[in-house]
Amino acid sequence: MSSNLDQLYRRVIMDHYKNPRNKGSIEDGALTIDMNNPTCGDRIHLTLQVEDGKIQNAKFDGEGCSISMASASMMTQAVKGKTVEEALQLSTTFSEMMLGKDYDDSIELEDIEALSGVSQFPARIKCATLAWKAMEKGVSEEKE
């Protein structure tokens, strides 16, 4: 990865960390998912408003490292307005990217692509995927 692109990605991650999108919680019957990563202390409180198979709103709160919190901010932005199936597909694509696997690059990742470099640091992958795992857990419980 070029150093210019690396610097751009770092700026995007730090922008989401310092100015998180969708910070807070949704009241009124929203799905609520609490997860943590005991190895590093990251924790997330995710609320999702799902209606007619579509994620109408997503908000998070929690504490953790810049990668964990930036990823939560990016994830909530990315899944808003998507169907549950689209959100799960996006999560699968993100997981493949984190694991350094080939992934479906026809799916528009937008800011999420800035986290691609995390795959080079195995200890940080759990930080980046925490919010995504919480979203997967929430929508899976909603389906049942």
XYZ file of C-alpha atoms in Angstrom:
144
model
C 0.000 0.000 0.000
C 1.384 3.417 -0.895
C 2.268 5.688 1.988
C -0.150 8.373 0.694
C -3.030 5.899 0.725
C -1.920 4.663 4.143
C -1.993 8.237 5.477
C -5.424 8.836 3.952
C -6.745 5.651 5.576
C -5.298 6.709 8.930
C -7.032 10.094 8.637
C -10.362 8.420 7.812
C -10.036 6.075 10.817
C -9.091 8.925 13.167
C -11.952 11.069 11.847
C -14.470 8.317 12.655
C -12.829 7.824 16.060
C -12.809 11.507 17.018
C -16.151 12.332 15.340
C -18.154 9.109 15.582
C -21.251 8.845 13.458
C -24.426 7.448 15.031
C -23.150 7.612 18.609
C -25.897 7.070 21.158
C -28.766 4.637 21.426
C -32.237 4.093 20.043
C -35.112 3.728 22.468
C -38.555 2.369 21.563
C -38.239 -1.350 21.005
C -34.886 -1.374 19.250
C -32.731 -4.479 19.180
C -30.055 -4.115 21.839
C -26.778 -5.993 21.655
C -23.925 -5.740 24.147
C -20.602 -7.345 23.281
C -17.064 -7.019 24.472
C -13.590 -8.142 23.565
C -12.080 -9.315 26.859
C -8.556 -9.533 25.423
C -8.294 -5.763 24.977
C -11.261 -4.310 26.881
C -13.255 -2.996 23.907
C -16.983 -3.015 24.547
C -19.946 -1.988 22.452
C -23.609 -1.308 23.084
C -25.363 -1.470 19.723
C -28.998 -0.621 19.070
C -30.703 -1.402 15.781
C -34.139 -0.411 14.560
C -35.231 -3.111 12.106
C -38.573 -2.818 10.321
C -39.851 -5.006 7.493
C -36.448 -6.654 7.054
C -34.622 -3.329 6.713
C -32.245 -1.614 9.150
C -33.889 1.783 9.551
C -31.438 3.077 12.141
C -28.271 1.982 13.923
C -26.502 3.587 16.859
C -23.685 2.545 19.141
C -22.050 3.446 22.389
C -19.097 1.927 24.124
C -15.435 2.309 24.728
C -12.336 0.935 23.155
C -9.415 1.603 20.911
C -9.548 3.869 17.869
C -9.953 0.907 15.495
C -12.877 -0.563 17.441
C -14.772 2.706 17.777
C -14.034 3.871 14.201
C -15.212 0.520 12.866
C -18.463 0.822 14.876
C -19.023 4.294 13.442
C -18.385 3.048 9.903
C -20.571 -0.035 10.369
C -23.578 1.930 11.636
C -23.287 4.263 8.659
C -22.924 1.405 6.211
C -25.909 -0.683 7.341
C -28.501 2.091 7.691
C -31.144 1.674 5.024
C -29.879 -1.760 4.005
C -31.903 -4.939 4.182
C -30.801 -7.445 6.808
C -29.454 -9.663 3.994
C -27.438 -6.761 2.505
C -26.038 -5.893 5.938
C -25.013 -9.513 6.541
C -23.375 -9.684 3.093
C -21.469 -6.485 3.867
C -20.357 -8.016 7.165
C -19.151 -11.169 5.387
C -17.216 -9.035 2.903
C -15.696 -7.027 5.769
C -14.677 -10.228 7.607
C -13.021 -11.590 4.462
C -11.120 -8.316 4.051
C -10.004 -8.477 7.711
C -8.761 -12.036 7.241
C -6.784 -11.029 4.140
C -8.963 -13.191 1.903
C -10.191 -12.295 -1.558
C -13.520 -10.528 -1.164
C -16.319 -9.323 -3.401
C -14.974 -5.939 -4.483
C -18.198 -5.147 -6.343
C -19.659 -4.258 -2.945
C -19.072 -0.579 -2.208
C -17.184 -0.362 1.095
C -16.657 3.423 1.160
C -14.909 4.469 4.424
C -14.782 0.851 5.616
C -11.976 0.195 3.143
C -9.761 2.371 5.350
C -9.659 -0.549 7.807
C -8.109 -2.927 5.244
C -4.632 -2.445 6.718
C -5.792 -3.932 10.028
C -5.542 -7.379 8.412
C -1.746 -7.047 8.758
C -2.122 -6.930 12.560
C -3.874 -10.140 13.693
C -4.235 -8.933 17.284
C -6.312 -5.958 16.086
C -8.755 -7.868 13.857
C -11.060 -8.565 16.816
C -11.100 -4.828 17.538
C -12.227 -4.050 13.994
C -14.851 -6.800 13.837
C -16.505 -6.330 17.265
C -19.309 -4.010 16.086
C -19.908 -6.176 13.012
C -20.257 -9.312 15.157
C -22.719 -7.432 17.379
C -24.787 -6.433 14.331
C -24.760 -10.031 13.033
C -25.894 -11.310 16.429
C -28.683 -8.731 16.629
C -30.170 -9.331 13.201
C -29.881 -13.113 13.616
C -31.882 -12.890 16.848
C -34.408 -10.648 15.059
C -34.885 -13.279 12.324
C -35.691 -15.951 14.921
